[in-house]
Amino acid sequence: MSEHEISKAVVKRLPRYYRYLGDLLNANVERISSNELSRMMNVTASQIRQDLNNFGGFGQQGYGYNVKYLHGEIGKILGLDKSYNMVIVGGGHLGQALANYVNFEKRGFSIIGIFDINPAIKGKMVRQIPIRMTDELPAFLKENEIQIAALTLPKSGAEKVAPVLVENGVKAIWNFAHTDLHVPEDVVVENVHLSESLMQLSYDLNHRRVKE
Amino acid sequence: MSEHEISKAVVKRLPRYYRYLGDLLNANVERISSNELSRMMNVTASQIRQDLNNFGGFGQQGYGYNVKYLHGEIGKILGLDKSYNMVIVGGGHLGQALANYVNFEKRGFSIIGIFDINPAIKGKMVRQIPIRMTDELPAFLKENEIQIAALTLPKSGAEKVAPVLVENGVKAIWNFAHTDLHVPEDVVVENVHLSESLMQLSYDLNHRRVKE
């Protein structure tokens, strides 16, 4: 499998394939043609064939794709065959929303700590996880093997806490703060900038094709 | 201004320019060269020049960009010179997190209604907005001019509520539910699929350049 040649654009589309294949799997569908998948996903069949050919040999002429196999392979490429320990830094609504997503756990992402600086919510339980104070974070990171940290706190807090995470071996940061974090190159960051997403929507709203 | 020729890729980068220029504006910086902006944003200066040339004439040889002017022009292109009324459907943690983002209001996005199906939170106030029951939504949409709806509820609920929004004239949906909504082509949808974002992070974590 030549996964090292997969382009960023293809990788960005993989989670959506994974979601549709998961739905098919839940509906007990055994195999699917690129044409059927194309209709479901509203993507051209040729795009689908090109994307999935990156992983080689999943599809067979006249048979289509084996749903379970393809779902499993894409899952492996995305690293969903492993399990991860995760902390959430920022115990406000957004942090609690993430902590309540049971689907993350099903995919192998276990949230084992939630941290905040607000003493008023210290000890509050979110899905059996107590909210701890952020000054306990370094010790917690030393005692537990944490691969992923979600930052659901304001910009200034995120910039302060990122180096603490990096120093203590966290290699992946899921950043919801409105800032671009500066981290060493062996640390990966995925940004979710909600206000920028809202601006995209506003752009699209103002430039949409108006129905006659 | 030939804004109709702007590519999707450029548009996706505009909110980030807008954010950096806003920070410069707040710091009372009057003008900036593409080289300085390049260093700040960690993007090549040639990329910046290409992107901003789409709007024509912002930069001047030997002067650079006028921060206030450029910030204003990008804001206009993104539709931030207008104001919008917004509702949130789904009053759980994620919906409440969005309702608490004061920055949206500053950018012209006023959240004027929050809806949920859970009677236990009926009437609960979130930043002076009462949570209403979802069956009141059609009447609310008829009485108020709402341009944007954020869907922060599970997939099945989102699929049920989307047609109600469309029938009542909502033209922009900010969709956090893990499903691709099917809407008429004059309605725009911006998806924020958190679990797909986490999968991207997991991919990057497993394929990152490991430090020697």
PDB file of N, CA, C and O in Angstrom, chain B residues 129-158:
ATOM      1  N   ILE B 129     -31.087  35.318  25.858  1.00  0.00           N
ATOM      2  CA  ILE B 129     -31.964  34.706  24.857  1.00  0.00           C
ATOM      3  C   ILE B 129     -32.612  33.479  25.509  1.00  0.00           C
ATOM      4  O   ILE B 129     -31.911  32.592  25.989  1.00  0.00           O
ATOM      5  N   PRO B 130     -33.963  33.450  25.530  1.00  0.00           N
ATOM      6  CA  PRO B 130     -34.614  32.285  26.137  1.00  0.00           C
ATOM      7  C   PRO B 130     -34.583  31.089  25.180  1.00  0.00           C
ATOM      8  O   PRO B 130     -34.722  31.260  23.975  1.00  0.00           O
ATOM      9  N   ILE B 131     -34.375  29.897  25.710  1.00  0.00           N
ATOM     10  CA  ILE B 131     -34.483  28.701  24.878  1.00  0.00           C
ATOM     11  C   ILE B 131     -35.973  28.426  24.646  1.00  0.00           C
ATOM     12  O   ILE B 131     -36.761  28.336  25.593  1.00  0.00           O
ATOM     13  N   ARG B 132     -36.350  28.358  23.368  1.00  0.00           N
ATOM     14  CA  ARG B 132     -37.736  28.074  22.989  1.00  0.00           C
ATOM     15  C   ARG B 132     -37.845  26.628  22.501  1.00  0.00           C
ATOM     16  O   ARG B 132     -36.843  25.997  22.160  1.00  0.00           O
ATOM     17  N   MET B 133     -39.085  26.140  22.454  1.00  0.00           N
ATOM     18  CA  MET B 133     -39.305  24.784  21.964  1.00  0.00           C
ATOM     19  C   MET B 133     -39.300  24.788  20.421  1.00  0.00           C
ATOM     20  O   MET B 133     -39.787  25.713  19.785  1.00  0.00           O
ATOM     21  N   THR B 134     -38.756  23.712  19.857  1.00  0.00           N
ATOM     22  CA  THR B 134     -38.560  23.655  18.407  1.00  0.00           C
ATOM     23  C   THR B 134     -39.872  23.770  17.632  1.00  0.00           C
ATOM     24  O   THR B 134     -39.888  24.264  16.508  1.00  0.00           O
ATOM     25  N   ASP B 135     -40.999  23.367  18.269  1.00  0.00           N
ATOM     26  CA  ASP B 135     -42.260  23.494  17.515  1.00  0.00           C
ATOM     27  C   ASP B 135     -42.699  24.955  17.352  1.00  0.00           C
ATOM     28  O   ASP B 135     -43.595  25.249  16.564  1.00  0.00           O
ATOM     29  N   GLU B 136     -42.037  25.858  18.066  1.00  0.00           N
ATOM     30  CA  GLU B 136     -42.320  27.285  17.866  1.00  0.00           C
ATOM     31  C   GLU B 136     -41.475  27.877  16.727  1.00  0.00           C
ATOM     32  O   GLU B 136     -41.638  29.055  16.374  1.00  0.00           O
ATOM     33  N   LEU B 137     -40.577  27.087  16.177  1.00  0.00           N
ATOM     34  CA  LEU B 137     -39.636  27.596  15.181  1.00  0.00           C
ATOM     35  C   LEU B 137     -40.305  28.162  13.924  1.00  0.00           C
ATOM     36  O   LEU B 137     -39.982  29.286  13.506  1.00  0.00           O
ATOM     37  N   PRO B 138     -41.278  27.445  13.289  1.00  0.00           N
ATOM     38  CA  PRO B 138     -41.877  27.997  12.060  1.00  0.00           C
ATOM     39  C   PRO B 138     -42.486  29.384  12.286  1.00  0.00           C
ATOM     40  O   PRO B 138     -42.235  30.305  11.505  1.00  0.00           O
ATOM     41  N   ALA B 139     -43.232  29.543  13.383  1.00  0.00           N
ATOM     42  CA  ALA B 139     -43.830  30.852  13.665  1.00  0.00           C
ATOM     43  C   ALA B 139     -42.758  31.914  13.881  1.00  0.00           C
ATOM     44  O   ALA B 139     -42.868  33.046  13.396  1.00  0.00           O
ATOM     45  N   PHE B 140     -41.706  31.536  14.594  1.00  0.00           N
ATOM     46  CA  PHE B 140     -40.610  32.475  14.871  1.00  0.00           C
ATOM     47  C   PHE B 140     -39.950  32.927  13.562  1.00  0.00           C
ATOM     48  O   PHE B 140     -39.625  34.101  13.384  1.00  0.00           O
ATOM     49  N   LEU B 141     -39.775  31.981  12.655  1.00  0.00           N
ATOM     50  CA  LEU B 141     -39.130  32.303  11.372  1.00  0.00           C
ATOM     51  C   LEU B 141     -40.025  33.212  10.530  1.00  0.00           C
ATOM     52  O   LEU B 141     -39.529  34.039   9.766  1.00  0.00           O
ATOM     53  N   LYS B 142     -41.332  33.053  10.684  1.00  0.00           N
ATOM     54  CA  LYS B 142     -42.251  33.913   9.931  1.00  0.00           C
ATOM     55  C   LYS B 142     -42.261  35.333  10.492  1.00  0.00           C
ATOM     56  O   LYS B 142     -42.398  36.298   9.749  1.00  0.00           O
ATOM     57  N   GLU B 143     -42.102  35.427  11.815  1.00  0.00           N
ATOM     58  CA  GLU B 143     -42.180  36.750  12.452  1.00  0.00           C
ATOM     59  C   GLU B 143     -40.861  37.521  12.384  1.00  0.00           C
ATOM     60  O   GLU B 143     -40.850  38.747  12.500  1.00  0.00           O
ATOM     61  N   ASN B 144     -39.762  36.802  12.232  1.00  0.00           N
ATOM     62  CA  ASN B 144     -38.451  37.452  12.248  1.00  0.00           C
ATOM     63  C   ASN B 144     -37.706  37.136  10.956  1.00  0.00           C
ATOM     64  O   ASN B 144     -37.859  36.055  10.396  1.00  0.00           O
ATOM     65  N   GLU B 145     -36.912  38.084  10.519  1.00  0.00           N
ATOM     66  CA  GLU B 145     -36.157  37.807   9.307  1.00  0.00           C
ATOM     67  C   GLU B 145     -34.838  37.150   9.684  1.00  0.00           C
ATOM     68  O   GLU B 145     -33.932  37.799  10.219  1.00  0.00           O
ATOM     69  N   ILE B 146     -34.759  35.874   9.422  1.00  0.00           N
ATOM     70  CA  ILE B 146     -33.579  35.106   9.820  1.00  0.00           C
ATOM     71  C   ILE B 146     -32.824  34.672   8.573  1.00  0.00           C
ATOM     72  O   ILE B 146     -33.393  34.046   7.682  1.00  0.00           O
ATOM     73  N   GLN B 147     -31.554  35.026   8.513  1.00  0.00           N
ATOM     74  CA  GLN B 147     -30.755  34.640   7.346  1.00  0.00           C
ATOM     75  C   GLN B 147     -29.992  33.331   7.571  1.00  0.00           C
ATOM     76  O   GLN B 147     -29.760  32.576   6.643  1.00  0.00           O
ATOM     77  N   ILE B 148     -29.592  33.120   8.826  1.00  0.00           N
ATOM     78  CA  ILE B 148     -28.679  32.004   9.113  1.00  0.00           C
ATOM     79  C   ILE B 148     -29.213  31.143  10.254  1.00  0.00           C
ATOM     80  O   ILE B 148     -29.687  31.674  11.258  1.00  0.00           O
ATOM     81  N   ALA B 149     -29.129  29.821  10.086  1.00  0.00           N
ATOM     82  CA  ALA B 149     -29.468  28.912  11.185  1.00  0.00           C
ATOM     83  C   ALA B 149     -28.288  27.994  11.454  1.00  0.00           C
ATOM     84  O   ALA B 149     -27.723  27.412  10.523  1.00  0.00           O
ATOM     85  N   ALA B 150     -27.915  27.887  12.720  1.00  0.00           N
ATOM     86  CA  ALA B 150     -26.881  26.926  13.123  1.00  0.00           C
ATOM     87  C   ALA B 150     -27.589  25.676  13.630  1.00  0.00           C
ATOM     88  O   ALA B 150     -28.512  25.772  14.445  1.00  0.00           O
ATOM     89  N   LEU B 151     -27.192  24.521  13.126  1.00  0.00           N
ATOM     90  CA  LEU B 151     -27.800  23.265  13.567  1.00  0.00           C
ATOM     91  C   LEU B 151     -26.843  22.520  14.473  1.00  0.00           C
ATOM     92  O   LEU B 151     -25.860  21.932  14.024  1.00  0.00           O
ATOM     93  N   THR B 152     -27.136  22.573  15.767  1.00  0.00           N
ATOM     94  CA  THR B 152     -26.290  21.905  16.754  1.00  0.00           C
ATOM     95  C   THR B 152     -27.118  20.845  17.453  1.00  0.00           C
ATOM     96  O   THR B 152     -27.385  20.927  18.651  1.00  0.00           O
ATOM     97  N   LEU B 153     -27.583  19.902  16.655  1.00  0.00           N
ATOM     98  CA  LEU B 153     -28.413  18.826  17.178  1.00  0.00           C
ATOM     99  C   LEU B 153     -28.056  17.555  16.422  1.00  0.00           C
ATOM    100  O   LEU B 153     -27.328  17.614  15.429  1.00  0.00           O
ATOM    101  N   PRO B 154     -28.522  16.381  16.909  1.00  0.00           N
ATOM    102  CA  PRO B 154     -28.116  15.145  16.235  1.00  0.00           C
ATOM    103  C   PRO B 154     -28.652  15.073  14.797  1.00  0.00           C
ATOM    104  O   PRO B 154     -29.606  15.758  14.435  1.00  0.00           O
ATOM    105  N   LYS B 155     -27.995  14.216  14.037  1.00  0.00           N
ATOM    106  CA  LYS B 155     -28.281  13.976  12.623  1.00  0.00           C
ATOM    107  C   LYS B 155     -29.775  13.904  12.277  1.00  0.00           C
ATOM    108  O   LYS B 155     -30.244  14.617  11.382  1.00  0.00           O
ATOM    109  N   SER B 156     -30.516  13.067  12.988  1.00  0.00           N
ATOM    110  CA  SER B 156     -31.919  12.855  12.616  1.00  0.00           C
ATOM    111  C   SER B 156     -32.721  14.142  12.815  1.00  0.00           C
ATOM    112  O   SER B 156     -33.572  14.494  11.999  1.00  0.00           O
ATOM    113  N   GLY B 157     -32.431  14.858  13.889  1.00  0.00           N
ATOM    114  CA  GLY B 157     -33.100  16.129  14.137  1.00  0.00           C
ATOM    115  C   GLY B 157     -32.759  17.156  13.074  1.00  0.00           C
ATOM    116  O   GLY B 157     -33.618  17.901  12.588  1.00  0.00           O
ATOM    117  N   ALA B 158     -31.490  17.181  12.669  1.00  0.00           N
ATOM    118  CA  ALA B 158     -31.044  18.148  11.657  1.00  0.00           C
ATOM    119  C   ALA B 158     -31.749  17.895  10.335  1.00  0.00           C
ATOM    120  O   ALA B 158     -32.170  18.835   9.648  1.00  0.00           O
TER     121      ALA B 158
END
